[in-house]
Coordinates of C-alpha atoms and ligand atoms in Angstrom, one line a residue:
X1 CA -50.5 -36.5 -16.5
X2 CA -49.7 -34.0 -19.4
X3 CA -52.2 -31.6 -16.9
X4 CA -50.3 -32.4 -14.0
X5 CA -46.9 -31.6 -15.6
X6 CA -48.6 -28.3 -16.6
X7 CA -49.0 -26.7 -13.0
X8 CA -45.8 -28.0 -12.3
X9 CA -44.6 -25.8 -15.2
X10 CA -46.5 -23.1 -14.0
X11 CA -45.5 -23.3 -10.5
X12 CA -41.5 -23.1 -11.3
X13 CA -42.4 -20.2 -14.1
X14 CA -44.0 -18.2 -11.3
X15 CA -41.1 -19.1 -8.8
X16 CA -38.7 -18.3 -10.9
X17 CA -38.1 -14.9 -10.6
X18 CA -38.7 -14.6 -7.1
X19 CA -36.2 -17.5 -6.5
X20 CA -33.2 -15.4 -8.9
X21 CA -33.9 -12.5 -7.1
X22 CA -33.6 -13.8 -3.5
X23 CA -30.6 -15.8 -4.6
X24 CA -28.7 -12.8 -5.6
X25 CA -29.3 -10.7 -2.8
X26 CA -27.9 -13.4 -1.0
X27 CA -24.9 -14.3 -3.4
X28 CA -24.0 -10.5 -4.3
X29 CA -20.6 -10.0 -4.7
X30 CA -18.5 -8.7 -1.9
X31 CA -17.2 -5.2 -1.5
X32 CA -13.4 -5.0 -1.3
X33 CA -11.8 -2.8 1.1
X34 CA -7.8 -2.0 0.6
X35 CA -6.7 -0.6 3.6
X36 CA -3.1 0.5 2.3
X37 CA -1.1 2.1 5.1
X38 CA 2.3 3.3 4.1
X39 CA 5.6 2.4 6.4
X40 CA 3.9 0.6 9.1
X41 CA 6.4 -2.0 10.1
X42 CA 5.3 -5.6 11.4
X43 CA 5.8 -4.7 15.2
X44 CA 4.0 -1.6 14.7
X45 CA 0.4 -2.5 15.9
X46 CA -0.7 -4.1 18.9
X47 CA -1.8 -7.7 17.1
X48 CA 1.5 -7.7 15.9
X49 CA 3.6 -7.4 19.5
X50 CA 3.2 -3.2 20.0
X51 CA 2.9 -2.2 23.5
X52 CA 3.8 1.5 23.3
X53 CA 1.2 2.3 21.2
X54 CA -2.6 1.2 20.9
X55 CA -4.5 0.1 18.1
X56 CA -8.1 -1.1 19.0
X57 CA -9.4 -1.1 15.8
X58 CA -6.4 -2.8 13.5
X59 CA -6.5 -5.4 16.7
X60 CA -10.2 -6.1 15.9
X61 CA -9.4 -7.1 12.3
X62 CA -6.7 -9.5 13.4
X63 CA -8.7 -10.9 16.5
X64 CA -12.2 -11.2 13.9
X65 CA -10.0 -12.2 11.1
X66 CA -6.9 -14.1 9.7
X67 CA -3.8 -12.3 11.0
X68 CA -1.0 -13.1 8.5
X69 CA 2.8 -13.6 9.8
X70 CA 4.8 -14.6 7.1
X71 CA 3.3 -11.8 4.5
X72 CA 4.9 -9.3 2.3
X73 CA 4.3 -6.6 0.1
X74 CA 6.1 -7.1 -3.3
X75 CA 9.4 -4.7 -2.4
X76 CA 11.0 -2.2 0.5
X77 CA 9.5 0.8 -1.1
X78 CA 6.4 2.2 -2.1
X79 CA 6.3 2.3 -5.6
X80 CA 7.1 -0.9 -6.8
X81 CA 5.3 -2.8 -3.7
X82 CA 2.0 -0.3 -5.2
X83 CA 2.7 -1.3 -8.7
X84 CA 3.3 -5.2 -7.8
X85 CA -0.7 -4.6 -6.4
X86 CA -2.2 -3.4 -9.1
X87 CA -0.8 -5.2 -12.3
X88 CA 0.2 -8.5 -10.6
X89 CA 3.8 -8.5 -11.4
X90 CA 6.9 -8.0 -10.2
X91 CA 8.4 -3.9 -10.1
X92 CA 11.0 -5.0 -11.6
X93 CA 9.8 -6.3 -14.7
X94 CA 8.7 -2.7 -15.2
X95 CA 11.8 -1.4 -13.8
X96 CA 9.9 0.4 -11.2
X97 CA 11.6 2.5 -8.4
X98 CA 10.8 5.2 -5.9
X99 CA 9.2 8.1 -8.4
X100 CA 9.9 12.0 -8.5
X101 CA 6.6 13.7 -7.5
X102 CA 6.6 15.1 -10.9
X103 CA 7.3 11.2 -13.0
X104 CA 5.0 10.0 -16.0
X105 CA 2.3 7.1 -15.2
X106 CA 4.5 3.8 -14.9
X107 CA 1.2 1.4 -15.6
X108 CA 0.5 1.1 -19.0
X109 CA -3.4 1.6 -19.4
X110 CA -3.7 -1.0 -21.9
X111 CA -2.6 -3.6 -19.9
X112 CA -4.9 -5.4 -17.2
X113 CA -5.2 -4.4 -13.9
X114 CA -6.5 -5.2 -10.3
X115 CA -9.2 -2.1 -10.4
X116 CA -9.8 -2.7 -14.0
X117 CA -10.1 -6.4 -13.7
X118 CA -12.7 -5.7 -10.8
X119 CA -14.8 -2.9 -12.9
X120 CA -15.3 -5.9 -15.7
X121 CA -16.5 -8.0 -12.7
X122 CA -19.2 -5.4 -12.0
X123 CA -17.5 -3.8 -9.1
X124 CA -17.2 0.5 -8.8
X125 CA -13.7 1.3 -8.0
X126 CA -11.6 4.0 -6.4
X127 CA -8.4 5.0 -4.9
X128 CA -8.2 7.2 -2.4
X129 CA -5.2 8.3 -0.7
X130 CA -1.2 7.6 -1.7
X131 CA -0.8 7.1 -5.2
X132 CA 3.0 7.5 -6.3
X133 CA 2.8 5.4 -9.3
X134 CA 3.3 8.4 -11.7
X135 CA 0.9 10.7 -13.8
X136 CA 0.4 11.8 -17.4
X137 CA 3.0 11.0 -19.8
X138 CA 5.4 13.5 -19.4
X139 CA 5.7 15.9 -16.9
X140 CA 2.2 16.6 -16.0
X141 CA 0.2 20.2 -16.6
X142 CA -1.0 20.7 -13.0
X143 CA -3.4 23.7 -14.5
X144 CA -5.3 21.4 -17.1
X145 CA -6.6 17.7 -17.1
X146 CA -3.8 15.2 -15.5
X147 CA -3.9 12.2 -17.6
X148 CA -3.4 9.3 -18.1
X149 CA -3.6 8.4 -14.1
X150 CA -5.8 6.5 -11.7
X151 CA -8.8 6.5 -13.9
X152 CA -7.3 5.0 -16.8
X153 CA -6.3 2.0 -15.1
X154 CA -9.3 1.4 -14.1
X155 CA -10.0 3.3 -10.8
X156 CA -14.1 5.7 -11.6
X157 CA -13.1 7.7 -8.5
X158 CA -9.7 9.1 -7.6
X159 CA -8.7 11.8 -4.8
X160 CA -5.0 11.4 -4.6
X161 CA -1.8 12.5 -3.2
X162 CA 0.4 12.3 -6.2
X163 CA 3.4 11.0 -5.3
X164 CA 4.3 11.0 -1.2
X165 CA 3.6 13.7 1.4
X166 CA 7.2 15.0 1.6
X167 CA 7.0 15.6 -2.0
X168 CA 5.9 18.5 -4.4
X169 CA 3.2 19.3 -5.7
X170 CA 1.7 19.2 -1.7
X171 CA -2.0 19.1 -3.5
X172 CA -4.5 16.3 -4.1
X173 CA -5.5 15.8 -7.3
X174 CA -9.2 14.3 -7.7
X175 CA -10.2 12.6 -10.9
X176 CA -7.7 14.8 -13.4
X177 CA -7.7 18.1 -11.9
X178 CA -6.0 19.2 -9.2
X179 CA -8.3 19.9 -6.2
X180 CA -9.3 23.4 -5.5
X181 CA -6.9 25.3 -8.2
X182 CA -7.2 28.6 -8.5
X183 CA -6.7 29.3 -12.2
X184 CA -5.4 32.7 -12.0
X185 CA -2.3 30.7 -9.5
X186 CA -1.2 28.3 -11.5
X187 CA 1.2 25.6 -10.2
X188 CA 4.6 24.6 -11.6
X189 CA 6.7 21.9 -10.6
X190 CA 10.4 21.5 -10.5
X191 CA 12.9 19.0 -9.4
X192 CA 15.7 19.8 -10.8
X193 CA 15.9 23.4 -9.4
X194 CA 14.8 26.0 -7.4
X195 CA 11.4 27.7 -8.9
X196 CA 9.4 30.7 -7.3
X197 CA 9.9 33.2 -4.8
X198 CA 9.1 30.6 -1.7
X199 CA 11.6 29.6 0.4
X200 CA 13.6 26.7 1.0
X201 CA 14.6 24.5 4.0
X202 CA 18.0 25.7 3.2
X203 CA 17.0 29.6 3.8
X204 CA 15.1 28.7 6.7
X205 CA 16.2 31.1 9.5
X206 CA 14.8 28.8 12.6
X207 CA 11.1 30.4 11.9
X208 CA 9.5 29.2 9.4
X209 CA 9.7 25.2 9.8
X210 CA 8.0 23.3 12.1
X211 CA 10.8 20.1 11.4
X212 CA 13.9 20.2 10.4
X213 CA 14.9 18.4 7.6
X214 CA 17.9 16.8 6.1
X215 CA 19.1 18.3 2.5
X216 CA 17.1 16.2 -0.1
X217 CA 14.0 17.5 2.2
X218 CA 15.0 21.2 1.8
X219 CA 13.1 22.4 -1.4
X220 CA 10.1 24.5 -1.4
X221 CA 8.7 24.9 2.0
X222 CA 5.0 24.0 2.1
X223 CA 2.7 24.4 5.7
X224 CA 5.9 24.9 7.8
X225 CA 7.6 22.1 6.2
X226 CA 10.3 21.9 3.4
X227 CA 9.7 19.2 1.2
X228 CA 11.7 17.0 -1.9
X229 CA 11.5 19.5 -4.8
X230 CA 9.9 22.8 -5.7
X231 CA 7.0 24.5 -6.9
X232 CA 5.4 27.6 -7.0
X233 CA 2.1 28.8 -6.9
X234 CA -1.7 27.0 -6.2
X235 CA -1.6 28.1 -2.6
X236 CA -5.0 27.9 -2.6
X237 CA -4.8 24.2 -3.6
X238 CA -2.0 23.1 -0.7
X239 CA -3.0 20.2 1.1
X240 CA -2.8 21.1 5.4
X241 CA -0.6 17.7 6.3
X242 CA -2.4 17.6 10.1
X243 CA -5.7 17.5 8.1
X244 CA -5.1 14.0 5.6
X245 CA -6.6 12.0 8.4
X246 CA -10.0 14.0 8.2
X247 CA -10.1 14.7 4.8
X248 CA -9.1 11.1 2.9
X249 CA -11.6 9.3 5.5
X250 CA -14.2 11.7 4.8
X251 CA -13.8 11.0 1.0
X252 CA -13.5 7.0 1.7
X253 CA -16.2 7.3 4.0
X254 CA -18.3 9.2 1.5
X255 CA -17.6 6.7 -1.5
X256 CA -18.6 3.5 0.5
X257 CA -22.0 5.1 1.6
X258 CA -22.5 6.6 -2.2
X259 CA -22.1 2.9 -3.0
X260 CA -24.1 1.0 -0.6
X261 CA -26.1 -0.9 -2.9
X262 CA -24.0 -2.3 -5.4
X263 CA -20.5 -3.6 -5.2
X264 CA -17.3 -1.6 -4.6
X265 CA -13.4 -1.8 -4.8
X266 CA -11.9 1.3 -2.3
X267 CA -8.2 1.0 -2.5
X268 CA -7.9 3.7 0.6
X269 CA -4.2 4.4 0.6
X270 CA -3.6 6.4 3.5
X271 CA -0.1 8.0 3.8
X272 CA 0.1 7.4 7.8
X273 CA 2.9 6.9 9.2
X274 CA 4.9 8.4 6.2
X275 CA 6.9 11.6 6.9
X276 CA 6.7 14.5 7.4
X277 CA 4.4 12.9 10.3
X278 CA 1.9 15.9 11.3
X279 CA -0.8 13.8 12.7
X280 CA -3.9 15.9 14.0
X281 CA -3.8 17.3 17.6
X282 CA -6.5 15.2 18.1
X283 CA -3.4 12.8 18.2
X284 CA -1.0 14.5 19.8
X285 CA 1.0 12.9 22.4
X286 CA -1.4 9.8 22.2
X287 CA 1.5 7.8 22.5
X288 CA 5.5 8.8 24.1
X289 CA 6.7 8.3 20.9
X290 CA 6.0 11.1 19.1
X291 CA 5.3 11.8 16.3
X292 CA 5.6 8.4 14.6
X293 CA 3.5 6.6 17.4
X294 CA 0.8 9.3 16.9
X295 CA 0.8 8.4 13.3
X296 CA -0.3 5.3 14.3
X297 CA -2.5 6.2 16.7
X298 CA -4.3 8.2 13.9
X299 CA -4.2 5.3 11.7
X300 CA -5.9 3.1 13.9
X301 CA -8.7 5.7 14.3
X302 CA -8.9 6.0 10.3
X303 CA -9.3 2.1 10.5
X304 CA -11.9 2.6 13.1
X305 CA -14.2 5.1 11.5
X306 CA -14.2 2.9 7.9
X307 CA -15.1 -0.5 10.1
X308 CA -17.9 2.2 11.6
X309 CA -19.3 3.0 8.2
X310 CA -19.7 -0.5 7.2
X311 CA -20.7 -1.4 10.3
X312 CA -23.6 1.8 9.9
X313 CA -24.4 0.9 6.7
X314 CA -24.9 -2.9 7.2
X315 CA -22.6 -3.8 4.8
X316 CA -19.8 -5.4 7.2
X317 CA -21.0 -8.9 6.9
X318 CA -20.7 -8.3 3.1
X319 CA -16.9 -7.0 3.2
X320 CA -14.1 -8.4 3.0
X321 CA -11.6 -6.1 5.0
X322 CA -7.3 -6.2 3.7
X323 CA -5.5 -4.2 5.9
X324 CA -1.5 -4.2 5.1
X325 CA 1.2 -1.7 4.3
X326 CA 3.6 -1.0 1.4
X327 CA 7.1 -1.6 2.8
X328 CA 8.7 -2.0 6.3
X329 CA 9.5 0.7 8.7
X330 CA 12.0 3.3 9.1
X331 CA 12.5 5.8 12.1
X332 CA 14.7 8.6 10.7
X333 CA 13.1 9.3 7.2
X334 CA 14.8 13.2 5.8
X335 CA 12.6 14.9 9.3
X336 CA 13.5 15.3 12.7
X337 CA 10.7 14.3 14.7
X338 CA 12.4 12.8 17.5
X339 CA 11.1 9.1 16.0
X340 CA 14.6 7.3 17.1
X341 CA 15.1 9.3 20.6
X342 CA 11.3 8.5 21.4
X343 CA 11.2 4.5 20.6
X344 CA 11.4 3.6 23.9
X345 CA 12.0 0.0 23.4
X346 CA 9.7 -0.2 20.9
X347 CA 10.5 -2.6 18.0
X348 CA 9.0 -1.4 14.7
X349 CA 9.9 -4.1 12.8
X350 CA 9.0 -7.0 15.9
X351 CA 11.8 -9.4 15.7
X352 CA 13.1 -9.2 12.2
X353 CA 15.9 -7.0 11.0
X354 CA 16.2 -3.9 9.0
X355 CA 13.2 -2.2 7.9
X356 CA 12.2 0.2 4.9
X357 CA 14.7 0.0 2.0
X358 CA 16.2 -2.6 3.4
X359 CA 17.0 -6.4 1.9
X360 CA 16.6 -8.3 5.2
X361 CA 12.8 -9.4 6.3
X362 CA 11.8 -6.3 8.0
X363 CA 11.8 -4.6 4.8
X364 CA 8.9 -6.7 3.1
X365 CA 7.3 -8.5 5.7
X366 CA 4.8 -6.4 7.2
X367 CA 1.3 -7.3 8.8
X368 CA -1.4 -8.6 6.8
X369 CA -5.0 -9.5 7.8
X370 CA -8.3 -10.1 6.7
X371 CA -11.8 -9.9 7.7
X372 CA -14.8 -10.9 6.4
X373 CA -17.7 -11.6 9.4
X374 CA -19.5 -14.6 9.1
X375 CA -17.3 -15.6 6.4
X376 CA -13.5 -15.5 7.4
X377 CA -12.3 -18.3 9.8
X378 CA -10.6 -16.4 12.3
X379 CA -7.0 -17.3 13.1
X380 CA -3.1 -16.7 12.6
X381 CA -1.8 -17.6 9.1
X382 CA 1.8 -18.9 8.8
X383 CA 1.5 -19.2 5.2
X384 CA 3.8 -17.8 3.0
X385 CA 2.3 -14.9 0.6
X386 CA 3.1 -11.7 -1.8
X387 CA 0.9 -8.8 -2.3
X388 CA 1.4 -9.3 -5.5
X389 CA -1.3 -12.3 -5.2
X390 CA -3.8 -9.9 -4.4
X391 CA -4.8 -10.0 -8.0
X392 CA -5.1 -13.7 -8.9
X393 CA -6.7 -14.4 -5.4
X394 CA -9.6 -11.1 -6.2
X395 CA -9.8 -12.7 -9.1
X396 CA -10.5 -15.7 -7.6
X397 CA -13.5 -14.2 -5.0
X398 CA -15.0 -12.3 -7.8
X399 CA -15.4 -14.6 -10.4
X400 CA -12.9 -12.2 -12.8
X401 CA -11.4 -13.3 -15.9
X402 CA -7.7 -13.1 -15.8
X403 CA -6.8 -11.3 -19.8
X404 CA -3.8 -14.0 -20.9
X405 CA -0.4 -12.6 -20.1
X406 CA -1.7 -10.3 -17.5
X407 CA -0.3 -11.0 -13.6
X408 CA 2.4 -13.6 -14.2
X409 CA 3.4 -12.9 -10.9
X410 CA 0.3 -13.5 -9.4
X411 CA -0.6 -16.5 -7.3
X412 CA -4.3 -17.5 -6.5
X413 CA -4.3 -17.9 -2.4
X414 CA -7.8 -17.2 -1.9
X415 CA -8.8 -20.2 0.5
X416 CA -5.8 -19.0 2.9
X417 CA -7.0 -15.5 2.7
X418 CA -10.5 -16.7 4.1
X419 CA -8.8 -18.5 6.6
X420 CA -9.8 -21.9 4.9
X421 CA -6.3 -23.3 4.4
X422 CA -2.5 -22.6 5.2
X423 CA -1.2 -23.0 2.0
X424 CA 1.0 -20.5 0.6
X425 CA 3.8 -20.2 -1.7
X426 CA 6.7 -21.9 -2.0
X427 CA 8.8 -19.6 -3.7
X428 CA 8.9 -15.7 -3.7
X429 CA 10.8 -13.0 -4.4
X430 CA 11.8 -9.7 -2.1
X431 CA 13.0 -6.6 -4.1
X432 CA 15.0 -4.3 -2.3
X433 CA 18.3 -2.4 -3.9
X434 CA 18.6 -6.0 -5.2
X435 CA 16.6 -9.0 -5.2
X436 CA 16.0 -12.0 -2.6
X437 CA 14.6 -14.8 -3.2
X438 CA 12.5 -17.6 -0.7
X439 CA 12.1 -20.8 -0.8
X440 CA 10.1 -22.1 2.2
X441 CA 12.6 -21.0 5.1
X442 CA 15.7 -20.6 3.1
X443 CA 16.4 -16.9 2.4
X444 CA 18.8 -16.0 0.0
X445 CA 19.6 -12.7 -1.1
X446 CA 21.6 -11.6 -4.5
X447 CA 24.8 -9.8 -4.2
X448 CA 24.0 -6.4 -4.9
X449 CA 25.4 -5.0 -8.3
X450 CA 22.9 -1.7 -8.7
X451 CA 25.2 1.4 -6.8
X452 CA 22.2 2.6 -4.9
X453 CA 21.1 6.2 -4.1
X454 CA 23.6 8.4 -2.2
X455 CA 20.8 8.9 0.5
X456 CA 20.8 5.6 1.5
X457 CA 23.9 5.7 3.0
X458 CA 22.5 7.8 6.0
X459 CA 19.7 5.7 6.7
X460 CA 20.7 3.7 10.2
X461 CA 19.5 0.7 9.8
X462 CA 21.6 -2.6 7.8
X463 CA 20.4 -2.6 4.3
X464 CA 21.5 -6.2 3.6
X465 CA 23.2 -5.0 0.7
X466 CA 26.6 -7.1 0.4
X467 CA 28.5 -7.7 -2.3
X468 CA 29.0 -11.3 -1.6
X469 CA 25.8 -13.6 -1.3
X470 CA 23.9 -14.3 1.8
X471 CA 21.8 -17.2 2.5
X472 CA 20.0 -17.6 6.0
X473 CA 17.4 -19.8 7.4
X474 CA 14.5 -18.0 9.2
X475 CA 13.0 -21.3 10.8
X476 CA 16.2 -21.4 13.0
X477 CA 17.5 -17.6 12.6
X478 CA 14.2 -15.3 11.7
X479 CA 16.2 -12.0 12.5
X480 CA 19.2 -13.0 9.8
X481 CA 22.0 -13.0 11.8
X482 CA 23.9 -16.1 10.8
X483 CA 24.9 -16.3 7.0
X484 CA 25.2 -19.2 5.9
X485 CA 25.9 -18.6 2.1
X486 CA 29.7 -20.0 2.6
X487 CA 28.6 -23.1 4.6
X488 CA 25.4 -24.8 1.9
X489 CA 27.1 -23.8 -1.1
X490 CA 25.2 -25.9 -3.1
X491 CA 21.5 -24.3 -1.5
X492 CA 23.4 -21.0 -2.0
X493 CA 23.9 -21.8 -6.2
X494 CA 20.2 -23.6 -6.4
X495 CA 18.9 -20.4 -4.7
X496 CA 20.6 -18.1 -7.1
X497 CA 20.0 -20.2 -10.5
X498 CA 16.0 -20.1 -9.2
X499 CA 15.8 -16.6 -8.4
X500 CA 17.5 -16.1 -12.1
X501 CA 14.9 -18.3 -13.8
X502 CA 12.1 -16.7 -12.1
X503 CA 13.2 -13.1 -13.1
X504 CA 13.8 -14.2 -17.0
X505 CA 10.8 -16.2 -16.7
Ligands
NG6_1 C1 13.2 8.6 -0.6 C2 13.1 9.8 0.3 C3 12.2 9.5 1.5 C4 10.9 8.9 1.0 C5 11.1 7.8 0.1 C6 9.8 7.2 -0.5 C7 15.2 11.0 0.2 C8 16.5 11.2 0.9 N1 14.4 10.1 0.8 O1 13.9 8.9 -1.7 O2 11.9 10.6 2.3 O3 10.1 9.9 0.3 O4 11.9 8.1 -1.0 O5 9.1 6.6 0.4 O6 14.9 11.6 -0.8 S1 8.1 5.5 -0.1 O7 7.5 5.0 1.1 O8 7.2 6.3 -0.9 O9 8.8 4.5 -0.8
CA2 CA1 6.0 3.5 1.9

C-alpha cells in the first residue's frame, strides 16, 4: 500500500511541471489592444449606420465582436474623456479640461493608474499616438528630458504627440526626448505670443497654407498649416501631418511584434479624424467627403494593418481588441476643409444630436466594440457603459489589484464587454461645459453655470448648454428634442440631487 502510494507520488511529482507549464501557455494573460481614435462620431463607421464612407476593418470588429450602442467615453473632449481612462475617475474631480500644448502632466504619478495597474499584473505597456494629458511640471524643456509624462504613469514605451495635431510643438516626443532634435535648433514654445521669425496664419499671403484657418488656428505655421500657438526652431524634429498614419502604425506595429511572447497593453491613440485632417494621398478622395471621410478611410486602414499583425503573429486569438473614440464629432473644427459642404447626407453623429463639445448624446456616445476570437460572444450590446469602466473591468480580466481609493469612478462590466451579459450601469455621468447625468433612459442635464470659451460660440452645432434644466427621455426621444424638465418636476429635482451626490461623493 505505502509502495503503491509511492509511485503515485512519483507519478504527480514528474507531471507536475509539465502539467503548470502546459496550463499556462494555455491560461496566459491576454494582450490588450486600445484602439483610441480621436473625434469619430457614432454614425461615423459603417457598423454604426455610415454609408458614404467604408470601413471594412472597424466593421469586422463589430461583426466578430460585441458592438456597443449605448457607450460613452467619460466627457465631449479629449482630455478629460483620456484622463477618465487612465485613472478611473471622473475629469472633473481633477478639474480637467482641453490642455495648452505646452500644460504640466495633469495625472499625478503617485496615484494608480490603468497602464500602471496592468504593469503590476505583468503586462508591458505603451502609448502610442495622442497624448494631451500634459507633460513635466511646468512648462516643459523640449531640448532636455520631458518628465514626468507617459512613463511615469506607468506606460515602458511612449511615442507621442503631445497635446493634439493643430497644436504646438508639431513633434512627437518618444520616451522623454523629443524625437529627432537637433541640439544645435533647439525648440521653444509659446502660447501666449508670437515667438520666432516663422510666420503666422495671420501673415499668410494665400501661399503658404494649404487650409485656411480660423484665428485661434493662426499661430506658427508648421508643413503648410497654421496651428494653435507658436514655436520656433527643431525643424528637423516637425512631424509631416500626411505621414501619422505610417509612422504611429509602424511604431504600434513594431511594439506588438517586439512583444509577441509575453503580455502587452498598447494604448494606440491615433489622432484620425482630428484636424487639421491631412490624411495620406494614399487616401485621397477615398471618399466625396473630403477630407474628414478620408480620415476615416485612413483610420480604418490603421485598424486593418494592427488586426494584420496580430493576425501574422498568431496572437489574435489571444487579444482582446477595444476600438472607441474620445468624444463625439464635429465638422468645422478651426480648418476649412470643406467637411460641412462635403457631408452629403451623412450623419456623423447617427441619430443623436450635437456632437463634440456638446452636452446632448452625440457628444459622449460614440461607438464601442470588442473582440476577442474564440472568446467574445459576438453581438450588439444595449448596455449602458463609461470609459471610465475600462479600468475596474481590466482589472477585472487581468486579475489586478485595485490600490484602495484608486478609480472611484470605475465600474467592473467585464462580462458585458465579453459579450456574456447585458448589464450595464444604471447611473452615469456626461461632462460637457456642464454635467449630465443618466439614469436608465432618463437624461438630465445641469443648467450650465461655467461661462464657456469664447470659441465655442462659433461651433454650429447645439451645445445643450441652457441655463434652465433639461430632462429628456431617450427611450421615447433618443435625439433630445422634447424637454421635459418643466413637465416631471419631481424626476427633474431626483435627477439633479443624484447627480449632486455623485459629484461630492
Ligand atoms: C479647442 C480647439 C480645437 C481642438 C480642441 C481640442 C480652438 C478654437 N479650438 O480648443 O481645434 O484642438 O480644442 O480637441 O482653439 S480635443 O479633441 O483634443 O478635445
Ligand atoms: Ca478628440
Amino acid at each position: 500500500m505505502k509502495f503503491k502510494n509511492n509511485i503515485v507520488f512519483a507519478v504527480c511529482c514528474l507531471a507536475l511541471p509539465v502539467f503548470t507549464v502546459a496550463q499556462k501557455a494555455t491560461t496566459r494573460k491576454p494582450n490588450i489592444v486600445f484602439i483610441y481614435v480621436d473625434d469619430l462620431g457614432y454614425g461615423d463607421v459603417g457598423c454604426y449606420g455610415a454609408q458614404q464612407v467604408k470601413t471594412p476593418n472597424v466593421d469586422r470588429l463589430a461583426a466578430g465582436g460585441v458592438k456597443f450602442t449605448d457607450a460613452h467615453c467619460s466627457a465631449s473632449t479629449c482630455t478629460p474623456s483620456r484622463f477618465a481612462i487612465l485613472t478611473g475617475s471622473y475629469a472633473f474631480r481633477n478639474n480637467a479640461a482641453i490642455l495648452p500644448g505646452d500644460a504640466p502632466l495633469i495625472v499625478n504619478p503617485e496615484q494608480q493608474t490603468l497602464p500602471g495597474l496592468l504593469k503590476q499584473a505583468g503586462y508591458t505597456t505603451a502609448v502610442i499616438g495622442k497624448w494631451h494629458l500634459g507633460l513635466g511640471t511646468g512648462h516643459p524643456n523640449w531640448n532636455d528630458s520631458i518628465n514626468p509624462g507617459p512613463r511615469e504613469v506607468g506606460f515602458d514605451y511612449s511615442f507621442i504627440i503631445p497635446a493634439t495635431p493643430d497644436r504646438v510643438p508639431t513633434v512627437f516626443v518618444e520616451d522623454h526626448h523629443v524625437a529627432r532634435l537637433d541640439r544645435h535648433d533647439p525648440i521653444e514654445v509659446n502660447y501666449d505670443r508670437r515667438i520666432g521669425n516663422d510666420p503666422t496664419g495671420l501673415d499668410d499671403d494665400g501661399q503658404q497654407l494649404k487650409m485656411k484657418a480660423d484665428s485661434q488656428h493662426s499661430g506658427t505655421i508648421v508643413n503648410g498649416v497654421s496651428r494653435i500657438g507658436y514655436m520656433k526652431g527643431g525643424r528637423n524634429a516637425y512631424w509631416k501631418d500626411e505621414d501619422f498614419a505610417n509612422v504611429l502604425t509602424n511604431k504600434a506595429l513594431h511594439f506588438i511584434a517586439a512583444n509577441k511572447r509575453k503580455p502587452f497593453f498598447l494604448y494606440f491613440a491615433t489622432p484620425n479624424i482630428h484636424v487639421p485632417r491631412m490624411p495620406n494621398t494614399r487616401f485621397v478622395g477615398a471618399t466625396k467627403m473630403g477630407a474628414r471621410g478620408d480620415a476615416i478611410a485612413e483610420m480604418d486602414w490603421i485598424t486593418g494593418q494592427v488586426l494584420q499583425q496580430l493576425k501574422k503573429l498568431h496572437l489574435i486569438n489571444n487579444t482582446l481588441i477595444i476600438f472607441s473614440s474620445d468624444n463625439g464629432p464635429v465638422l468645422d473644427d478651426g480648418y476649412a476643409d470643406k467637411a460641412e459642404a462635403l457631408i452629403s447626407g451623412h450623419l456623423p453623429a447617427g441619430p443623436y444630436k450635437g456632437g463634440k463639445y456638446s452636452a446632448y448624446e452625440g457628444g459622449t456616445r460614440i461607438p464601442f466594440i470588442t473582440y476577442w476570437p474564440g472568446t467574445i460572444k459576438p453581438g450588439v450590446n444595449k448596455a449602458m457603459i463609461s470609459q471610465v469602466d475600462l479600468f475596474s473591468s481590466l482589472a477585472a480580466l487581468t486579475g489586478a489589484k485595485i490600490a484602495v481609493g484608486a478609480a472611484p469612478d470605475s465600474y467592473n462590466f467585464l462580462p458585458s464587454i465579453l459579450g456574456k451579459s447585458q448589464q450595464g450601469r444604471k447611473t452615469m455621468i456626461e461632462e460637457a461645459f456642464t454635467m449630465c447625468y443618466r439614469q436608465g433612459d432618463w437624461k438630465y442635464i445641469a443648467p450650465a453655470t461655467k461661462i464657456p470659451p469664447a470659441w465655442l460660440a462659433n461651433k454650429r452645432g447645439p451645445t445643450g448648454l441652457q441655463s434652465t434644466p433639461q430632462l429628456y427621455n431617450l427611450k421615447t426621444d433618443p435625439g433630445e428634442q422634447h424637454n421635459l424638465a418643466q413637465i416631471f418636476l419631481q424626476k427633474t429635482k431626483e435627477l439633479a440631487v443624484a447627480l449632486t451626490r455623485t459629484v461630492n461623493k
